[in-house]
C-alpha positions as a printed Julia matrix, in Angstrom:
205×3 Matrix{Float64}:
  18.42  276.44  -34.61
  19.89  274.24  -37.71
  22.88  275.76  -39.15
  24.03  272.65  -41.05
  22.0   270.23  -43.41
  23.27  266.64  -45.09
  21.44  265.74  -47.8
  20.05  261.67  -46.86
  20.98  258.41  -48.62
  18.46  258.82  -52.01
  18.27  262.85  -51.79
  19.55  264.99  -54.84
  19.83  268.68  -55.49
  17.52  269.53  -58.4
  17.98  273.12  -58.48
  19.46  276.08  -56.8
  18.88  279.45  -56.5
  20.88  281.93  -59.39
  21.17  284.7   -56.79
  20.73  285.99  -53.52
  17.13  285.11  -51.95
  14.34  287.05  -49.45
  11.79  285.23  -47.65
   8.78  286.6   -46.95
   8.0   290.12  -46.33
  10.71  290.72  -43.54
  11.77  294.9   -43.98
  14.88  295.14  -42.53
  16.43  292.01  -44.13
  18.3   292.26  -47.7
  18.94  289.67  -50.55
  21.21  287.59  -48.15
  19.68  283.39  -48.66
  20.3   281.17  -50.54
  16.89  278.41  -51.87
  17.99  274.62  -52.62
  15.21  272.64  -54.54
  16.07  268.75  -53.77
  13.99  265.54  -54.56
  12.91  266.17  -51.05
  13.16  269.39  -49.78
  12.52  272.75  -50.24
  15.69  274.04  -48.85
  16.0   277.71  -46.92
  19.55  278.56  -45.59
  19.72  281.99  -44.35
  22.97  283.6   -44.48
  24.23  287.13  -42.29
  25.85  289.62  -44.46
  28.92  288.45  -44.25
  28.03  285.26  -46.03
  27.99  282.99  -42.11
  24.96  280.39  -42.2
  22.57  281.43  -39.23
  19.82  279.01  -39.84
  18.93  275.89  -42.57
  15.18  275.12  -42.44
  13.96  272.08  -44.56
  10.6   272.4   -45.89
   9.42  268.83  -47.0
   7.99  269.05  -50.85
   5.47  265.87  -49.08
   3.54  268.87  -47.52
   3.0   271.08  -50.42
  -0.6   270.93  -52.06
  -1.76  269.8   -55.22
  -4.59  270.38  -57.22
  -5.19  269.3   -60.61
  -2.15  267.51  -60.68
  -0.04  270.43  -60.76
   1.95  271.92  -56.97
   0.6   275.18  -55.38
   3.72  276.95  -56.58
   2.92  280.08  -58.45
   4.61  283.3   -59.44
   2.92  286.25  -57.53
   3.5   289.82  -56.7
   4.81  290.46  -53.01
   3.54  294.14  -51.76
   5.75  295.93  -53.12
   5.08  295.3   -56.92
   8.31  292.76  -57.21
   8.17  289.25  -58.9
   7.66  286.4   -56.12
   7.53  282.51  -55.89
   4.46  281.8   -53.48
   4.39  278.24  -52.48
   1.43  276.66  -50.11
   2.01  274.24  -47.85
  -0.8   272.2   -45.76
   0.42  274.47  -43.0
   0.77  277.7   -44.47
   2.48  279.45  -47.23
   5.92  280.54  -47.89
   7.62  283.06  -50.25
  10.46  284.17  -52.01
  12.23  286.88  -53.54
  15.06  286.57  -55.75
  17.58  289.36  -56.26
  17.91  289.3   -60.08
  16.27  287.08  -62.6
  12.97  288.29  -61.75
   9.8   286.69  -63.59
  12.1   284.51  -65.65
  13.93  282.66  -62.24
  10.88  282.8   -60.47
   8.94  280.76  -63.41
  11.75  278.45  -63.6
  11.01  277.64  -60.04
   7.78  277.29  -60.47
   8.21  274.69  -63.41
  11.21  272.6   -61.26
   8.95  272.22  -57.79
   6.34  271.24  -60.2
   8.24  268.34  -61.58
   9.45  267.31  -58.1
   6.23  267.46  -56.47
   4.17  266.04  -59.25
   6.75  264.36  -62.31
   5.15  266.98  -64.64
   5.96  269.83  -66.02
   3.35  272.69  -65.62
   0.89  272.65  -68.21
  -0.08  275.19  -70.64
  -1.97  278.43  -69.75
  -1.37  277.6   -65.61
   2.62  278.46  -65.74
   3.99  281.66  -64.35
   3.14  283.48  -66.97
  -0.51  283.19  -66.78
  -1.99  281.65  -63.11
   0.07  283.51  -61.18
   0.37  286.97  -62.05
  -3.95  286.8   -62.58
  -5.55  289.7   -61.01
  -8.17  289.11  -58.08
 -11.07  287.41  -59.35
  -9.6   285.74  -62.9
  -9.05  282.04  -61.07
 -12.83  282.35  -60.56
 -13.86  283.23  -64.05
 -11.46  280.65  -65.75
 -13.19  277.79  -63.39
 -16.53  279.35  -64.61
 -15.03  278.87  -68.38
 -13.7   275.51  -68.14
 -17.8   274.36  -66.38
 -19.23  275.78  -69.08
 -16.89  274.12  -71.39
 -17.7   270.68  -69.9
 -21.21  271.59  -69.62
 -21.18  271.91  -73.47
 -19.15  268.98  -74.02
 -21.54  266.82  -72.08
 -24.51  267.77  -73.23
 -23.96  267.59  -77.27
 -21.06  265.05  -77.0
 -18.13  267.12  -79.1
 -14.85  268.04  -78.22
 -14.22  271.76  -78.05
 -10.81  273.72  -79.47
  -8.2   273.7   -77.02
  -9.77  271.25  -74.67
  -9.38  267.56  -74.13
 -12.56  265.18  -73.98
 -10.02  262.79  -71.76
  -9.69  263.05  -68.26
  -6.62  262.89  -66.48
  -6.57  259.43  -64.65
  -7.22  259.32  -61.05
  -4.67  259.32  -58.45
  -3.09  255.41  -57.16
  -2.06  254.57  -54.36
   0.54  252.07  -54.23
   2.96  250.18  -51.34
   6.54  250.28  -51.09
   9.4   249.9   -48.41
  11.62  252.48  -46.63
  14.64  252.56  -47.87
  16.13  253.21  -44.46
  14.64  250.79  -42.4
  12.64  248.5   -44.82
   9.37  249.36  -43.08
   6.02  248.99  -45.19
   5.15  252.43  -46.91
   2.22  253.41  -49.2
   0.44  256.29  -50.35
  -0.61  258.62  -53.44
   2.25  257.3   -56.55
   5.15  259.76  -57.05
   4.4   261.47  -54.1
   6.57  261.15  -50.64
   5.17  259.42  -47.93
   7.25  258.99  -44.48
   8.07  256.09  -42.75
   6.06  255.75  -39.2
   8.68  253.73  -37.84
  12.13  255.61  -38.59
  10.61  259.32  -39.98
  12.37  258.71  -43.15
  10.97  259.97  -46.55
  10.52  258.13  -49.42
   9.57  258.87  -52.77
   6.92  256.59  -53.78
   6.79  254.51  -57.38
C-alpha cells in the first residue's frame, strides 16, 4: 500500500482539491482525502481522521476516455442527491465527493481534467452545467438532435444556428522520445503514451 508519492522529472500539479474529498460511495467513511490533478495523474491520497496518509493511489489521466475530443469527466449526482465528479477510465469509473464547493468545485474539475487530458477547455452546452446533471435518456435525444441537424445540413447544403459546418480535424499520431530513457514513443498528439522500455509517461507533442 503507497503512502508516499514524488511527483517525476516533467510532472506538475495543475490543481488541487479546495476541501476535504470522498471517493466513491463508501458509508462509513467521512470527508477525510485529499484529490491532486497533475499533468499526469489523477492523484487520490486518503488520509485517517487525524490527518495520517494511509494510502496514495495514482490514477494515470493516459487511461481516461475521450470522446468528441472532450475527457469522460462529468458532474453527476451520487445516490444520495449530492454534487459528484464521475470520471471513466478504460477500466472502470471513479468518483468524488467534495465537502464544500459543491456544483461550482466539481465543474471546475471537470473543466481542469479536461484541459489535461485533451488541451481544451470543455465546450459549450457539454460542461457541468448541462451533460452531466442530464436526466436518464437526454444524452440520447441530444445525439438524435445533432443527426438530424447534420442530416439537414447535408442534404440542402446550409449551415444551421448554433452549429458549425466544420468538422473538428481528426486525431494524429505523431513520434517522440522518452524523456527518461530516450526510447522511441508515439501515439494519439497531446495525449500520454508510456514508454515500453522504462514504463515512463510522456506527454506527447
Amino acid at each position: 500500500m503507497n503512502k508516499h508519492y514524488t511527483l517525476q522529472r516533467n510532472e506538475v500539479v495543475l490543481r488541487t482539491s479546495k476541501s476535504r474529498v470522498q471517493r466513491g460511495e463508501r458509508v462509513f467513511s467521512g470527508y477525510t482525502d485529499d484529490l491532486i490533478l497533475t499533468n499526469f495523474h489523477l492523484i487520490w491520497i486518503n488520509k485517517g481522521i487525524f490527518g495520517n496518509v494511509k494510502q496514495v493511489e495514482c490514477l494515470p489521466l493516459g487511461l481516461i476516455k475521450v470522446h468528441n475530443y472532450q475527457a469522460q469527466a462529468f458532474l453527476n449526482k451520487s445516490s444520495n442527491g449530492m454534487a459528484q465528479l464521475t470520471v471513466y477510465f478504460q477500466n472502470g469509473q471513479e468518483s468524488f465527493k467534495f465537502q464544500s464547493g459543491g456544483k461550482r468545485e466539481v465543474g471546475e474539475w471537470v473543466d481542469a481534467i479536461n484541459r489535461a487530458v485533451t488541451g481544451n477547455v470543455v465546450a459549450p452546452g457539454t460542461s457541468a452545467a448541462s451533460v452531466s446533471m442530464a436526466l436518464p435518456g437526454t444524452e440520447d435525444l441530444a445525439d438524435a438532435l445533432r443527426d438530424t441537424v447534420s442530416q439537414i445540413r447535408d442534404a440542402f447544403g446550409v449551415g444551421v444556428a448554433g452549429t458549425s459546418a466544420v468538422a473538428p480535424p481528426p486525431p494524429v499520431r505523431v513520434s517522440s522520445k522518452c524523456w527518461s530513457c530516450g526510447a522511441p514513443i508515439s501515439g494519439i498528439t497531446r495525449t500520454l503514451a508510456k514508454c515500453r522500455y522504462c514504463d515512463t509517461e510522456s506527454r506527447l507533442p
